[in-house]
Coordinates of C-alpha atoms (C1' of nucleotides) in Angstrom, one line a residue:
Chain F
X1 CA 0.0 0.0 0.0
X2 CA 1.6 3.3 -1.1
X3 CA 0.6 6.5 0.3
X4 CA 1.4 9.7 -0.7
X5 CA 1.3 13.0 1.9
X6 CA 1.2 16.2 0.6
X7 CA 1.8 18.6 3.3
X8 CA 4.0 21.5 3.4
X9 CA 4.2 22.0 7.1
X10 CA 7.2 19.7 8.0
X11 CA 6.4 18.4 11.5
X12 CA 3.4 17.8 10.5
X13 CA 4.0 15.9 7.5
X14 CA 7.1 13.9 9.2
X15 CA 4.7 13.1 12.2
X16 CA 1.7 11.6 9.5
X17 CA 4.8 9.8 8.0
X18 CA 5.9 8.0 10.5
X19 CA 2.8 7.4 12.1
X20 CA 1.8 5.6 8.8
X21 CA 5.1 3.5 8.2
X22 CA 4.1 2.1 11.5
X23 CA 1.0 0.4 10.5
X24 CA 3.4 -0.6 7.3
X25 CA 2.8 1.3 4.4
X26 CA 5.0 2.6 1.8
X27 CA 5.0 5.9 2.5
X28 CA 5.9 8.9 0.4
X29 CA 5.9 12.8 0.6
X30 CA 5.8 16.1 -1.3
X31 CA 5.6 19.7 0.2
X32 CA 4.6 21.9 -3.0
X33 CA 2.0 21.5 -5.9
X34 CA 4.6 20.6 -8.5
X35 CA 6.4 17.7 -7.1
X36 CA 2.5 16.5 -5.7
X37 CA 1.6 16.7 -9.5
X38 CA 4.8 15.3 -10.5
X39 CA 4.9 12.3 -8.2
X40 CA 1.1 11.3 -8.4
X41 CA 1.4 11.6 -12.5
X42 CA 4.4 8.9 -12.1
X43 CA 3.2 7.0 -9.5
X44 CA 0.3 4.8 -8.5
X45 CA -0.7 5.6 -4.8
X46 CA -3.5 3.8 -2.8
X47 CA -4.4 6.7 -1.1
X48 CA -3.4 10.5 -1.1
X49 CA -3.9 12.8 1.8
X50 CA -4.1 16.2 0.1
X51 CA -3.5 19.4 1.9
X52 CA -5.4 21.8 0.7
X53 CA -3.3 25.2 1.6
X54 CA -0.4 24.5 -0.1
X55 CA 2.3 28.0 -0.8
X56 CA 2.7 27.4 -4.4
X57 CA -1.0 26.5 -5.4
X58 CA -3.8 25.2 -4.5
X59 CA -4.5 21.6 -3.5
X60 CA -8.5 21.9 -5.1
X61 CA -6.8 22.1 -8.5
X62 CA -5.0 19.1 -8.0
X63 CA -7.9 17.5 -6.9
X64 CA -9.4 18.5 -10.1
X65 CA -6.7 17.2 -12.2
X66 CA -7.0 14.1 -10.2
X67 CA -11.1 13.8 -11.0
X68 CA -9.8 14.2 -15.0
X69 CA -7.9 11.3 -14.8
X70 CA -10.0 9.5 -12.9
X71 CA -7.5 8.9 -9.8
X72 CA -9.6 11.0 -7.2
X73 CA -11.2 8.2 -5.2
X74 CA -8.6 7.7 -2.9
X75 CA -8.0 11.1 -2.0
X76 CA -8.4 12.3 1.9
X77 CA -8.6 16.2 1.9
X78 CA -6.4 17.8 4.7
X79 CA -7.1 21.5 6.0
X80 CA -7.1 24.2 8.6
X81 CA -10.4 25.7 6.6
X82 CA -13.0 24.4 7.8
X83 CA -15.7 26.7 6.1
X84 CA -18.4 24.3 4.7
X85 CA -17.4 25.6 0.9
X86 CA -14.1 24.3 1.0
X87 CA -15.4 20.9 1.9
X88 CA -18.0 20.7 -0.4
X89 CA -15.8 21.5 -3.5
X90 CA -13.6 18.5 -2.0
X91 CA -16.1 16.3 -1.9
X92 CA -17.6 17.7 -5.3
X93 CA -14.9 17.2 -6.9
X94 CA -15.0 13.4 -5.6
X95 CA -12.4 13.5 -2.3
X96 CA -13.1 10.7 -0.4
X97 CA -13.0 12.3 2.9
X98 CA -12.1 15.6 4.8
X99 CA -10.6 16.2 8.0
X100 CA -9.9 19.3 9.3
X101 CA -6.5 20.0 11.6
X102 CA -6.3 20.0 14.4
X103 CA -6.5 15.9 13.9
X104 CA -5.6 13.0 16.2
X105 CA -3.1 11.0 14.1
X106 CA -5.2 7.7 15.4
X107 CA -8.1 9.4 13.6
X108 CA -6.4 10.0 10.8
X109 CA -4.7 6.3 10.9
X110 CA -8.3 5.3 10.8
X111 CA -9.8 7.1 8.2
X112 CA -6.7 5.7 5.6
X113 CA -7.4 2.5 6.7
X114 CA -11.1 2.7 5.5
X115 CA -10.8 4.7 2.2
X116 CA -8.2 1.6 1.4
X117 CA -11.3 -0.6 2.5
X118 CA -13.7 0.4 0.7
X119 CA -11.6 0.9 -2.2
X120 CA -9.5 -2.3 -2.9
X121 CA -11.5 -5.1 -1.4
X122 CA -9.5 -4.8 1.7
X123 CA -6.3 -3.8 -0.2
X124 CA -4.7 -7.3 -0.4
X125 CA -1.6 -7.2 -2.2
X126 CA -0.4 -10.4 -2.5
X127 CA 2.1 -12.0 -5.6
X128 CA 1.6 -15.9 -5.3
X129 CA 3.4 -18.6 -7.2
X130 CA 3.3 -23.0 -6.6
X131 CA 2.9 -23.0 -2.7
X132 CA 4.6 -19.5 -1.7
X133 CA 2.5 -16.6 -1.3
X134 CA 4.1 -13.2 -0.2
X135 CA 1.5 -10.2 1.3
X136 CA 3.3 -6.9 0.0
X137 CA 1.2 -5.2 2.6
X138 CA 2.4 -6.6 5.9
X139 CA 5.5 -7.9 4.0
X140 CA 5.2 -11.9 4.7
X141 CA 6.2 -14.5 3.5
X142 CA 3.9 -17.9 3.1
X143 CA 5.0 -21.6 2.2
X144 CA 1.8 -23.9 2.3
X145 CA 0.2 -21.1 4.2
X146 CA 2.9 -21.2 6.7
X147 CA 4.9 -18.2 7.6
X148 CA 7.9 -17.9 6.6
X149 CA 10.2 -15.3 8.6
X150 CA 12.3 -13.1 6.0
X151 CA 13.6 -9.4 6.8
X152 CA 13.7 -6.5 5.0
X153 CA 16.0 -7.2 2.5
X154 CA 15.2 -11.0 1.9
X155 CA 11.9 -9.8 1.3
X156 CA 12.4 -7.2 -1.2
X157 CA 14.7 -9.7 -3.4
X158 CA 12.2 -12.5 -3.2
X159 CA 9.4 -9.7 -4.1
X160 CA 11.7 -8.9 -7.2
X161 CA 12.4 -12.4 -8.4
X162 CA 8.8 -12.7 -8.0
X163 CA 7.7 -9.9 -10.5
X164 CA 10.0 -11.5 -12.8
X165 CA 9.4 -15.0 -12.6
X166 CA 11.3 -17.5 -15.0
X167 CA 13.1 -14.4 -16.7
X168 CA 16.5 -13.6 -16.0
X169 CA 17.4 -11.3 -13.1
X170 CA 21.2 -9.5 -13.2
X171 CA 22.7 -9.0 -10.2
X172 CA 22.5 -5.4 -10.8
X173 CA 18.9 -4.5 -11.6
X174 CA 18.6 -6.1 -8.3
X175 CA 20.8 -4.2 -6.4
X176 CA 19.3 -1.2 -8.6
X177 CA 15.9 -2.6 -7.0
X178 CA 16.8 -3.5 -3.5
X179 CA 19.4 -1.1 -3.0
X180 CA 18.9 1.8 -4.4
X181 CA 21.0 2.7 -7.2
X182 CA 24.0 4.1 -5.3
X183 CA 26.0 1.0 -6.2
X184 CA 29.3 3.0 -5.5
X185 CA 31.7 0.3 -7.3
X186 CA 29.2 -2.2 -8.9
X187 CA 32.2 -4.9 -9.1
X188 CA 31.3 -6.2 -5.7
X189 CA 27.9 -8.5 -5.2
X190 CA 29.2 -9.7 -1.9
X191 CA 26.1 -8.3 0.3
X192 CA 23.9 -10.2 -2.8
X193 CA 25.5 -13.1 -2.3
X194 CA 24.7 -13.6 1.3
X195 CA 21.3 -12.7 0.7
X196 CA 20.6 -14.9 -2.1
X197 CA 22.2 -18.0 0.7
X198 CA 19.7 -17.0 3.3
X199 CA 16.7 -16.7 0.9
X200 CA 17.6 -20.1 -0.7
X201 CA 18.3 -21.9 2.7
X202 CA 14.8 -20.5 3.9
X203 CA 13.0 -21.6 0.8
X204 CA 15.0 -25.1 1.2
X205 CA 13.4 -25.6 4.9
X206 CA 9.9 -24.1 4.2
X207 CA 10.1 -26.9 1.6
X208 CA 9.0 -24.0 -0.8
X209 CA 8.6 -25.9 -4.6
X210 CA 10.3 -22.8 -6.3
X211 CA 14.1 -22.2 -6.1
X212 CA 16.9 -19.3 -7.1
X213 CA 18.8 -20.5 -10.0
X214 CA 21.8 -19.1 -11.1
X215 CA 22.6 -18.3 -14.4
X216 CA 26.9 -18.3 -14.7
X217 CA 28.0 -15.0 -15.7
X218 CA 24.4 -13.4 -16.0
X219 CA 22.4 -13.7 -12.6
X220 CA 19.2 -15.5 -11.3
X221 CA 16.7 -16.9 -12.4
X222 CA 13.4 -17.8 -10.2
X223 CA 12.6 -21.3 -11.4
X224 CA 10.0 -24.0 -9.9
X225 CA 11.6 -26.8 -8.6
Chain K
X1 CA 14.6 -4.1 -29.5
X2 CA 16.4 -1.5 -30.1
X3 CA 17.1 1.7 -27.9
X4 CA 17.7 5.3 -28.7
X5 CA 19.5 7.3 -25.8
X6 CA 19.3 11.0 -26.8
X7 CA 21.6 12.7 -24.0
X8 CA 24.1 15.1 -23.6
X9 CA 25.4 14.4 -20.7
X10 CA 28.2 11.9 -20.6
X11 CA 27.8 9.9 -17.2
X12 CA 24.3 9.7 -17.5
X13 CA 24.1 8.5 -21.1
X14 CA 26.7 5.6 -20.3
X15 CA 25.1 4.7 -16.9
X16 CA 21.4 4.1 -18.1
X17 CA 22.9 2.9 -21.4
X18 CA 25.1 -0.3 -20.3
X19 CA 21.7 -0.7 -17.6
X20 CA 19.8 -1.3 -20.8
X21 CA 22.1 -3.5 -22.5
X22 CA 22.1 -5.4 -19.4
X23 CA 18.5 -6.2 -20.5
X24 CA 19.7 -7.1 -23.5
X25 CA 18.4 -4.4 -25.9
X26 CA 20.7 -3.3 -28.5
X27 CA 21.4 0.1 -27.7
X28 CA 22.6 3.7 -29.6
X29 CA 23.2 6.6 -28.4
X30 CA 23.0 10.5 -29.7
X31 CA 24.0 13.5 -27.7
X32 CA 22.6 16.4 -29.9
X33 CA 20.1 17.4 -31.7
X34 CA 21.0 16.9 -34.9
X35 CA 22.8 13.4 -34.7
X36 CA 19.5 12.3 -32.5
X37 CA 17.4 13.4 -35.9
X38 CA 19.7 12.0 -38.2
X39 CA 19.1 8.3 -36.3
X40 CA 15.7 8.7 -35.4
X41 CA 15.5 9.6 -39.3
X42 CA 17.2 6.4 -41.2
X43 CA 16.6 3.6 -38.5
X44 CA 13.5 2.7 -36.7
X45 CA 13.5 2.3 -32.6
X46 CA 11.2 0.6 -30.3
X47 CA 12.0 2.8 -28.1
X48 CA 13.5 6.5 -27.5
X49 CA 14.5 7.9 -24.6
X50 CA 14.9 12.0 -24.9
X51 CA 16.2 14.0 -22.9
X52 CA 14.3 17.8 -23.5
X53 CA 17.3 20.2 -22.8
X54 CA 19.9 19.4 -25.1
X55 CA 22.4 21.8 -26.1
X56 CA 21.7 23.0 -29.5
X57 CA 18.2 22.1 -29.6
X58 CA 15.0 21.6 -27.9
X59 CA 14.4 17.9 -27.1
X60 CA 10.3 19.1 -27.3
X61 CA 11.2 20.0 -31.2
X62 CA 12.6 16.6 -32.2
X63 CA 9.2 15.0 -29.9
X64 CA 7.1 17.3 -32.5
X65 CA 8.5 16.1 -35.4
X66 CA 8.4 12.5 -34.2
X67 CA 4.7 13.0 -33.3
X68 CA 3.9 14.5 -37.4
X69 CA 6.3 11.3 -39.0
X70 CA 3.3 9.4 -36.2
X71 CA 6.7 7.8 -34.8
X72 CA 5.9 9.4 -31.2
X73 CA 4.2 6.7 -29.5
X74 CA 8.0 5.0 -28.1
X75 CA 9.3 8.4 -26.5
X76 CA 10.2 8.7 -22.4
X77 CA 10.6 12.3 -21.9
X78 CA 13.5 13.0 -19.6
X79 CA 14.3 16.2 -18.2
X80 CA 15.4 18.1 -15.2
X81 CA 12.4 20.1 -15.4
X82 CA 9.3 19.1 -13.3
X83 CA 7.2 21.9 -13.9
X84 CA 4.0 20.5 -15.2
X85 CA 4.0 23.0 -18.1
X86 CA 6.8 20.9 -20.1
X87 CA 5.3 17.7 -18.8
X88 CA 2.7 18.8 -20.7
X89 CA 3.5 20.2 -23.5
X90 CA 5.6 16.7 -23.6
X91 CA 2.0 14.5 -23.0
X92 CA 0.3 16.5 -25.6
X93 CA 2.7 15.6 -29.0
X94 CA 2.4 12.3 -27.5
X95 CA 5.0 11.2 -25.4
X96 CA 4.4 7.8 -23.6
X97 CA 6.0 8.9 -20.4
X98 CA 8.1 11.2 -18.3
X99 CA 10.5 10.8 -15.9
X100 CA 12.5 13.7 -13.9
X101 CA 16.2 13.5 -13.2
X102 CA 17.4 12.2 -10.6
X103 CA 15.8 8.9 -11.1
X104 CA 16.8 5.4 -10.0
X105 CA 17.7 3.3 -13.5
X106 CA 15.6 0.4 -12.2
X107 CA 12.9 2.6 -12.5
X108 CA 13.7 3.2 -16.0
X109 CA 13.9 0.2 -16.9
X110 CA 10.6 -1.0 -15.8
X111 CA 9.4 2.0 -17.5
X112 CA 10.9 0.7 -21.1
X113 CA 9.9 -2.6 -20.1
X114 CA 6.2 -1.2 -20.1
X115 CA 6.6 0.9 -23.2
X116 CA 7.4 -2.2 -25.1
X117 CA 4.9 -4.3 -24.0
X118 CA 2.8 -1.6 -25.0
X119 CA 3.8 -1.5 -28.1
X120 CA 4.6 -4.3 -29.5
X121 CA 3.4 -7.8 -28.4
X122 CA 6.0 -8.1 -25.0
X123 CA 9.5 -7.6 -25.4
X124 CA 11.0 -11.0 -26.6
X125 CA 13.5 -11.2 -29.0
X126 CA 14.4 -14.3 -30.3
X127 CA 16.6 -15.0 -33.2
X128 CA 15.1 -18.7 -35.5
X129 CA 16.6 -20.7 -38.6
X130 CA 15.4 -24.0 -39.2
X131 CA 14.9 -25.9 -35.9
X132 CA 17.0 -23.9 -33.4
X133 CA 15.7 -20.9 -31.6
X134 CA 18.4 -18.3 -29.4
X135 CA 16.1 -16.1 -27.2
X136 CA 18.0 -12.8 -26.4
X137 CA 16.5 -11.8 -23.5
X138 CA 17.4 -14.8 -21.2
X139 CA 20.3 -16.1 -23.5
X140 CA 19.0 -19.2 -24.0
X141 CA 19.7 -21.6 -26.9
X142 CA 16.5 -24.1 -28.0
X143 CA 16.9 -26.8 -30.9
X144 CA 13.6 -28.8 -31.5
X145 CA 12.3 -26.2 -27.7
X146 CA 14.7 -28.5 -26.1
X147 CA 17.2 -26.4 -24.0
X148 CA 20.5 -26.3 -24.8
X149 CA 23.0 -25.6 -22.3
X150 CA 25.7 -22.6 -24.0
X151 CA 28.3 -20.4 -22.2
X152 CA 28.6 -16.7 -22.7
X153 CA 31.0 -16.7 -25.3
X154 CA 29.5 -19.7 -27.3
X155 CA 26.2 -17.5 -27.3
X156 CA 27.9 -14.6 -28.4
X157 CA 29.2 -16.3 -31.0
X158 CA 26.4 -18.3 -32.2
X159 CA 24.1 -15.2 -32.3
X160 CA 26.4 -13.9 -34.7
X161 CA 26.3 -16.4 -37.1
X162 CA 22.6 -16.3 -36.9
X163 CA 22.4 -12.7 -37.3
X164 CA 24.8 -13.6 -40.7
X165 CA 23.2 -16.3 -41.7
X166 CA 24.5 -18.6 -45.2
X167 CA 27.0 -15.8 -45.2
X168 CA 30.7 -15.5 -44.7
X169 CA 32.1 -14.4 -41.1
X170 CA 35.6 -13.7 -41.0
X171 CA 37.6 -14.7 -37.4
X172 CA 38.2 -10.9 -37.3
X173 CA 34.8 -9.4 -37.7
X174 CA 33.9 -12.5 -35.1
X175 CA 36.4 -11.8 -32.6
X176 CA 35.3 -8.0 -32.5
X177 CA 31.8 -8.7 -32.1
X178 CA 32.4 -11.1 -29.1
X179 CA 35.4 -10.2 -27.5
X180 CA 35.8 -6.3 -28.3
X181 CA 37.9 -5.0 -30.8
X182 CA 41.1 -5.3 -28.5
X183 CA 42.6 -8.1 -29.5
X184 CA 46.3 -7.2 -29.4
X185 CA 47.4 -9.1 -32.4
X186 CA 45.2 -10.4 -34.7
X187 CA 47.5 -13.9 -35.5
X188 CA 46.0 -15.9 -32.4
X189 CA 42.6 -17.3 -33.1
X190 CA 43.2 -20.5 -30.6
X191 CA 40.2 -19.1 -28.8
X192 CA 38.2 -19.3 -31.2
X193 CA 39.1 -22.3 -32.7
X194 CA 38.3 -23.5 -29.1
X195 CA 34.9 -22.1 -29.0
X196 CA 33.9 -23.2 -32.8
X197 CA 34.7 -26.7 -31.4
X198 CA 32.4 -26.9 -28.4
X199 CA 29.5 -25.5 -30.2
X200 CA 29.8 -27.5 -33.5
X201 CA 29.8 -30.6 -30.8
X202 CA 26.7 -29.2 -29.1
X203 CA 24.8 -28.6 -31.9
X204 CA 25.3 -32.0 -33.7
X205 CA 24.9 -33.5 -30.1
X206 CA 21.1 -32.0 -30.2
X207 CA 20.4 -33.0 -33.5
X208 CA 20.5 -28.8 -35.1
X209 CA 19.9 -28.6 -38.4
X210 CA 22.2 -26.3 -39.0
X211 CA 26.6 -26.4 -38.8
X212 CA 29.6 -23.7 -38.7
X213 CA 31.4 -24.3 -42.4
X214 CA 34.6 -23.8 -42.4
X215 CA 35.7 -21.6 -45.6
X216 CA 39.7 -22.4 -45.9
X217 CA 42.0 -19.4 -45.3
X218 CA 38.8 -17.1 -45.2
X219 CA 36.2 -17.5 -42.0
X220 CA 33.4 -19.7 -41.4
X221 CA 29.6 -19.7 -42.4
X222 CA 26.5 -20.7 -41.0
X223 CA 24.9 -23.2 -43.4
X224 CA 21.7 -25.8 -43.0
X225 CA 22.8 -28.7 -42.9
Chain V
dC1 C1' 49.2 -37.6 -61.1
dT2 C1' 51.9 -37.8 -56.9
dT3 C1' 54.6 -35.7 -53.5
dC4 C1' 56.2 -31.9 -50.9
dT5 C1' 55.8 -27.7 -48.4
dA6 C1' 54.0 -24.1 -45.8
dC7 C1' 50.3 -22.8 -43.5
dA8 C1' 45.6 -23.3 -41.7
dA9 C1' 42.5 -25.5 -38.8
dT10 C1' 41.1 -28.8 -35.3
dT11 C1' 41.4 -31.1 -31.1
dA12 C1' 42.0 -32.7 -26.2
dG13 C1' 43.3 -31.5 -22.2
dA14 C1' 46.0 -28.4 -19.0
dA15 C1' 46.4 -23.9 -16.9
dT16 C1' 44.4 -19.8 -15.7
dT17 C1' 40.8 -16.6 -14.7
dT18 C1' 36.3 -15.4 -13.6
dT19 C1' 32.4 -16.1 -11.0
dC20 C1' 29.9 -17.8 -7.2
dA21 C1' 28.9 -20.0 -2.5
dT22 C1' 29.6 -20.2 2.2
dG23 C1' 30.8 -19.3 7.0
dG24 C1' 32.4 -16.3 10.2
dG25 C1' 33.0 -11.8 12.1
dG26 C1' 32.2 -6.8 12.7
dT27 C1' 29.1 -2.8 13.1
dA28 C1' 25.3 -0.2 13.6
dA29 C1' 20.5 0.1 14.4
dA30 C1' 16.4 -1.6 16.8
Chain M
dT1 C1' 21.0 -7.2 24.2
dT2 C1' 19.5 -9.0 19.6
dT3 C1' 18.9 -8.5 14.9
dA4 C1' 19.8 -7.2 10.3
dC5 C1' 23.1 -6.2 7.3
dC6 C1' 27.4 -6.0 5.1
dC7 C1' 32.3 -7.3 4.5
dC8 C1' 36.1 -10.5 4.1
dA9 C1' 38.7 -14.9 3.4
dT10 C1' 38.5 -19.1 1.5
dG11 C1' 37.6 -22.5 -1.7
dA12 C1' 34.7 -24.6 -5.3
dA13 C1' 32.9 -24.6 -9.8
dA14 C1' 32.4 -23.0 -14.3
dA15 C1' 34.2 -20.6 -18.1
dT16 C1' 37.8 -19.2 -20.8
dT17 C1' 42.3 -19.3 -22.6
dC18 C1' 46.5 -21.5 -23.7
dT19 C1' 49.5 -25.4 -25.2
dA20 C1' 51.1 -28.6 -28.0
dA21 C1' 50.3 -32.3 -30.9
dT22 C1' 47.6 -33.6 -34.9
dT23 C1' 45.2 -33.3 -39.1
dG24 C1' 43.6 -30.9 -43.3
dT25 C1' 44.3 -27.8 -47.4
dA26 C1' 46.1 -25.3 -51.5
dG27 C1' 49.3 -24.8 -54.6
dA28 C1' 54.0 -25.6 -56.3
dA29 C1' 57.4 -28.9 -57.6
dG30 C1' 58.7 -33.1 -59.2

DNA sequence: CTTCTACAATTAGAATTTTCATGGGGTAAA
DNA sequence: TTTACCCCATGAAAATTCTAATTGTAGAAG
């Protein structure tokens, strides 16, 4: 689940953040109209919260733009106005809910969680292949319905191999992936290495009936057993 | 597929270019205006990535004469810009997408990826003569869909013969294609006689119906058999 | 036509280099 | 503290190149 805040007030926006990344969502931020335009045109975000006062422009006409391109469903409207106009162009112009700051961050926790609701059927995003099923929401791992534990990185490989399943993976899109691109010197794959043991030894004991093959000179591959 | 990287700046054109060939697209490069319409001009691409602010030309003006020669429907915008204006003005002659700098190259990729697929039907290459098959994308050799097992060098080398079928491929032109054009001096072709060997043996092992010919004092050609 | 000669090409296997796996250890964050 | 993560040393495995002995070829000479 991928949220995106747009909040110019920094405490205020660090404070959302983090109280969202709690509850596990991919969280993501922007504190002026262009990079909010720029980032939601890019992107695909479950939910937005939307500030409305924003010092470059005004959050409404974002909102609008969002309605054009059909993307405003997911929208919760943010703002110290709370003059019944305001609100009713919001909801006019199809936000999905409106809260008005002060706020209680628990409040707010709760109002994301049900615009995701009713908008995916419960926002399950899971990738499944044979008998392993991972949940990109609460980032587990599943072999025959049983947990697996993976951590952060292990999970974020697996999740890779998984969107490219039986093609080749280099060892560098996935460190582009998983790491970032910062790949100072790209001549050492050491930290790969390791995780790529600890993923296979954990897919080995879950008795998972997919396995990492590699490919000499090239990469992976994510094969069924 | 082939790739067309239209930017000036050095660094940035080599990084996202060897990323690319790493996928395995053929790539070319252009870092000014009038090179980038010279290419775009004689050689068709499935895909073009342009960079607007190039030094003695508005990217925007190539994108508009792509979009009236109806060739605009491969084109990633990339620019420094974010205001929406260019974004835009980029959207409106057609541009498939648009991506800011700084931007992680895995993200570019995925964005090709999805250009291609749009385009044309998914992005495999494969390379076919008679009953053997040599998919690009996950280097793989196939005579009669059977796997056959190849090193990187013997698929170098056999996609080169394919790519000159039935005619003549001189040890030179060979050893510059696989092994770059540094080859100190010229009069040592052991290696290659080395890797002719293994793949003549692997494809009469799996029954190909095709061989490597050896013309006397010239090269070799690829022949049915 | 046969033989000779000077290369050209092939081959098997050895030697070397590249690439990858693994376990252990250190460090910093949780 | 524990945990996650990364780095390093070591060795194994695969790929690649080299070596040296052998065979094939074209053309000239007998």
């Amino acid at each position: 689940m991928k949220i995106l805040i747009v909040e110019d007030e920094v405490g205020l926006r660090e404070a959302i953040g983090s109280s969202l990344e709690k509850e596990s969502y991919r969280i993501e931020t922007a504190s002026d109209f262009d990079t909010a335009s720029e980032k939601i045109f890019l992107y695909e975000y479950d939910c937005i919260l939307l500030d409305i006062m924003l010092p470059d422009g005004n959050g409404l006409e974002l909102l609008a733009e969002l309605k054009k391109q059909g993307k405003s469903e997911n929208v919760i409207i943010i703002s110290a106005k709370n003059t019944l106009d305001d609100k009713l162009k919001g909801l006019e112009l199809g936000a999905d809910d409106y809260l008005t700051k002060p706020f209680h961050l628990a409040e707010l926790n709760a109002r994301v969680k049900a615009v995701l609701r009713r908008n995916k059927l419960d926002g399950k995003e899971v990738v499944e292949w044979k008998n392993v099923r991972l949940d990109l929401n609460d980032r587990q791992l599943f072999v025959n319905n049983q947990e697996v534990q993976l951590n952060r990185k292990e999970f974020d490989i697996l999740n890779y191999f998984l969107l490219n399943q039986q093609r080749l993976v280099t060892r560098v899109a996935l460190a582009e992936y998983v790491w970032g691109d910062h790949m100072d010197q790209a001549d050492n794959f050491d930290f790969i290495y390791s995780q790529i043991k600890n993923i296979r030894k954990k897919l080995k004991e879950s008795a998972a009936e997919i396995e990492i093959e590699t490919v000499y000179g090239l990469g992976y591959k994510l094969v069924r057993i």
